[in-house]
Coordinates of C-alpha atoms in Angstrom, one line a residue:
X1 CA -53.4 -79.1 -69.9
X2 CA -54.0 -82.3 -67.8
X3 CA -56.0 -82.2 -64.7
X4 CA -55.0 -84.3 -61.7
X5 CA -57.8 -86.4 -60.3
X6 CA -58.1 -86.0 -56.6
X7 CA -57.7 -89.2 -54.6
X8 CA -60.6 -90.3 -52.4
X9 CA -60.3 -90.1 -48.6
X10 CA -62.1 -93.4 -48.1
X11 CA -59.8 -96.1 -46.7
X12 CA -62.1 -97.8 -44.2
X13 CA -64.1 -100.2 -46.3
X14 CA -64.4 -103.5 -44.5
X15 CA -64.8 -105.9 -47.4
X16 CA -62.0 -108.5 -47.7
X17 CA -60.7 -107.2 -51.1
X18 CA -60.3 -103.6 -49.8
X19 CA -58.7 -104.8 -46.5
X20 CA -56.2 -107.0 -48.3
X21 CA -55.1 -104.2 -50.6
X22 CA -54.8 -101.5 -47.9
X23 CA -51.4 -100.3 -46.6
X24 CA -50.9 -98.9 -43.1
X25 CA -48.1 -96.3 -42.7
X26 CA -47.0 -95.8 -39.1
X27 CA -44.6 -93.4 -37.4
X28 CA -45.4 -90.7 -40.0
X29 CA -44.4 -87.2 -39.3
X30 CA -47.7 -85.6 -40.3
X31 CA -46.6 -82.2 -39.1
X32 CA -44.4 -82.1 -42.2
X33 CA -45.7 -84.7 -44.6
X34 CA -49.1 -84.0 -46.2
X35 CA -51.6 -86.2 -48.0
X36 CA -50.2 -85.1 -51.5
X37 CA -46.7 -86.3 -50.4
X38 CA -48.0 -89.7 -49.4
X39 CA -49.9 -90.1 -52.7
X40 CA -46.8 -89.1 -54.7
X41 CA -44.6 -91.6 -52.9
X42 CA -47.0 -94.6 -53.0
X43 CA -48.6 -94.0 -56.5
X44 CA -45.4 -95.3 -58.1
X45 CA -46.4 -98.8 -57.0
X46 CA -49.9 -98.7 -58.5
X47 CA -53.1 -96.7 -58.7
X48 CA -54.0 -95.2 -55.4
X49 CA -57.8 -95.5 -54.9
X50 CA -57.9 -93.8 -51.6
X51 CA -55.6 -92.1 -49.0
X52 CA -56.3 -90.8 -45.5
X53 CA -53.8 -89.1 -43.3
X54 CA -54.3 -89.0 -39.5
X55 CA -52.1 -87.7 -36.7
X56 CA -49.0 -89.9 -36.7
X57 CA -50.2 -92.4 -39.3
X58 CA -51.9 -92.9 -42.6
X59 CA -53.7 -95.4 -44.8
X60 CA -53.3 -95.9 -48.6
X61 CA -55.9 -97.9 -50.4
X62 CA -54.9 -99.7 -53.6
X63 CA -57.2 -101.4 -56.0
X64 CA -54.9 -104.4 -56.2
X65 CA -53.3 -106.5 -53.5
X66 CA -50.1 -107.0 -55.5
X67 CA -49.6 -103.2 -55.6
X68 CA -50.1 -102.9 -51.9
X69 CA -47.5 -105.6 -51.1
X70 CA -45.0 -104.1 -53.4
X71 CA -45.4 -100.7 -51.6
X72 CA -44.8 -102.4 -48.2
X73 CA -41.6 -104.1 -49.5
X74 CA -40.4 -100.9 -51.2
X75 CA -41.1 -98.3 -48.5
X76 CA -41.0 -100.1 -45.1
X77 CA -38.1 -98.7 -43.0
X78 CA -37.7 -95.6 -45.2
X79 CA -36.7 -92.4 -43.4
X80 CA -39.2 -89.6 -44.2
X81 CA -39.1 -86.2 -42.6
X82 CA -36.6 -87.4 -39.9
X83 CA -38.7 -90.5 -38.9
X84 CA -38.4 -94.1 -39.9
X85 CA -41.7 -95.4 -41.5
X86 CA -43.3 -98.5 -40.1
X87 CA -45.3 -99.9 -43.0
X88 CA -47.3 -103.1 -43.3
X89 CA -50.5 -104.6 -44.7
X90 CA -53.5 -103.2 -42.9
X91 CA -55.0 -106.6 -42.6
X92 CA -51.8 -108.2 -41.3
X93 CA -50.4 -106.2 -38.3
X94 CA -46.9 -107.1 -37.3
X95 CA -46.8 -109.4 -34.3
X96 CA -43.2 -108.3 -33.3
X97 CA -41.8 -104.9 -33.9
X98 CA -38.1 -103.8 -33.6
X99 CA -37.1 -101.8 -30.6
X100 CA -35.9 -98.2 -30.8
X101 CA -38.7 -96.9 -33.1
X102 CA -41.7 -94.8 -32.1
X103 CA -44.8 -96.9 -32.0
X104 CA -47.5 -94.5 -30.9
X105 CA -49.2 -94.5 -34.2
X106 CA -49.0 -98.3 -34.4
X107 CA -50.7 -98.6 -31.1
X108 CA -53.5 -96.4 -32.4
X109 CA -53.8 -98.6 -35.5
X110 CA -54.3 -101.7 -33.4
X111 CA -57.3 -100.1 -31.9
X112 CA -58.6 -99.0 -35.2
X113 CA -61.5 -101.1 -36.4
X114 CA -61.3 -100.1 -40.1
X115 CA -64.4 -98.0 -39.7
X116 CA -62.8 -94.8 -38.7
X117 CA -63.6 -95.3 -35.0
X118 CA -61.6 -96.4 -32.0
X119 CA -62.9 -99.7 -30.6
X120 CA -63.4 -99.7 -26.8
X121 CA -60.5 -101.0 -24.8
X122 CA -61.5 -104.0 -22.7
X123 CA -61.3 -103.5 -19.0
X124 CA -59.4 -106.3 -17.3
X125 CA -61.5 -108.2 -14.8
X126 CA -60.4 -107.9 -11.2
X127 CA -59.0 -111.1 -9.7
X128 CA -60.1 -111.6 -6.1
X129 CA -57.2 -111.9 -3.7
X130 CA -57.4 -114.5 -1.0
X131 CA -56.5 -113.2 2.5
X132 CA -54.2 -115.4 4.4
X133 CA -55.6 -117.0 7.5
X134 CA -54.0 -115.9 10.8
X135 CA -53.8 -118.7 13.3
X136 CA -53.3 -118.0 17.0
X137 CA -51.1 -120.5 18.8
X138 CA -52.8 -122.5 21.6
X139 CA -51.3 -122.8 25.0
X140 CA -50.5 -126.3 26.2
X141 CA -50.9 -127.3 29.7
X142 CA -47.5 -127.7 31.5
X143 CA -47.0 -129.7 34.6
X144 CA -45.3 -127.6 37.2
X145 CA -45.0 -127.2 40.9
X146 CA -46.0 -123.6 40.8
X147 CA -49.3 -122.9 42.6
X148 CA -52.1 -123.0 40.1
X149 CA -53.9 -120.0 41.7
X150 CA -50.8 -117.8 41.4
X151 CA -50.1 -118.8 37.8
X152 CA -53.8 -118.3 36.7
X153 CA -53.8 -114.9 38.4
X154 CA -50.6 -113.8 36.8
X155 CA -51.2 -115.0 33.2
X156 CA -55.0 -115.0 33.0
X157 CA -54.8 -118.2 30.9
X158 CA -58.1 -119.9 30.3
X159 CA -58.5 -123.7 30.5
X160 CA -58.9 -125.8 27.4
X161 CA -58.0 -124.5 24.0
X162 CA -59.1 -120.9 24.5
X163 CA -57.2 -118.2 22.7
X164 CA -54.9 -115.9 24.7
X165 CA -54.9 -112.1 24.3
X166 CA -52.3 -110.5 26.5
X167 CA -50.9 -107.0 26.4
X168 CA -47.2 -106.3 26.6
X169 CA -47.5 -104.9 30.1
X170 CA -49.2 -108.1 31.3
X171 CA -46.5 -110.2 29.7
X172 CA -43.8 -108.2 31.4
X173 CA -45.5 -108.6 34.8
X174 CA -45.8 -112.4 34.3
X175 CA -42.1 -112.5 33.3
X176 CA -41.1 -110.6 36.5
X177 CA -43.2 -112.9 38.7
X178 CA -41.8 -116.1 37.1
X179 CA -38.3 -114.8 37.5
X180 CA -38.9 -114.1 41.2
X181 CA -40.4 -117.6 41.7
X182 CA -37.5 -119.2 40.0
X183 CA -35.1 -117.3 42.3
X184 CA -37.0 -118.5 45.4
X185 CA -36.9 -122.1 44.1
X186 CA -33.2 -121.9 43.5
X187 CA -32.7 -120.5 47.0
X188 CA -34.7 -123.3 48.5
X189 CA -32.9 -126.0 46.6
X190 CA -29.6 -124.5 47.7
X191 CA -30.7 -124.5 51.3
X192 CA -31.8 -128.1 51.1
X193 CA -28.5 -129.1 49.7
X194 CA -26.8 -127.3 52.5
X195 CA -28.9 -129.1 55.1
X196 CA -28.2 -132.4 53.5
X197 CA -24.4 -131.8 53.6
X198 CA -24.6 -130.8 57.3
X199 CA -26.5 -134.0 58.1
X200 CA -23.9 -136.1 56.4
X201 CA -21.1 -134.4 58.2
X202 CA -22.9 -134.6 61.6
X203 CA -25.1 -137.7 61.6
X204 CA -25.7 -137.7 65.4
X205 CA -27.2 -134.2 65.2
X206 CA -24.5 -132.6 67.4
X207 CA -23.6 -129.0 66.7
X208 CA -20.1 -128.1 65.9
X209 CA -18.0 -127.2 68.9
X210 CA -19.9 -129.7 71.3
X211 CA -17.6 -132.4 72.8

């Protein structure tokens, strides 16, 4: 009667030889597949020196790199317990993975530092955001015949390049006063035109109806 030697659980040695002969098995249905099942499948490619099964993934340690690469070529993409296995050399993670497969275990592997611990995830540095400068338009002086006192009282505009802060109610008042002034100016201009026409028609200054 032959006794089966139990495989070691050690798969986290960090020496180059062990890393180069270690196989990572991702997307593993560990709810169904046990350690003995993994050993049975991968022992046909060479002597399994160690095997450790975690939630969703596993590691198989060979004593020879050639055996590990043969296992990757032979078992990668195999469907086991309803899930497609994602297998690669532990020391050579895949840079690009095909879409449509579950990669939760692979993400855990990328954080695994070969010592059985999860390495801390680096926190991205905050990039300072520059606030845009808000410029207030300056009021240019405009030559006008409107009395300066009235305009200054209505608008509250300061001389020079001072900034203006007006409320909506003040702007509405200014607009009303300017509209009224414009109407008065238009009426005066119309009256002046009328007087000029009357003088042309009656240069001697006589009223109409006088003989």
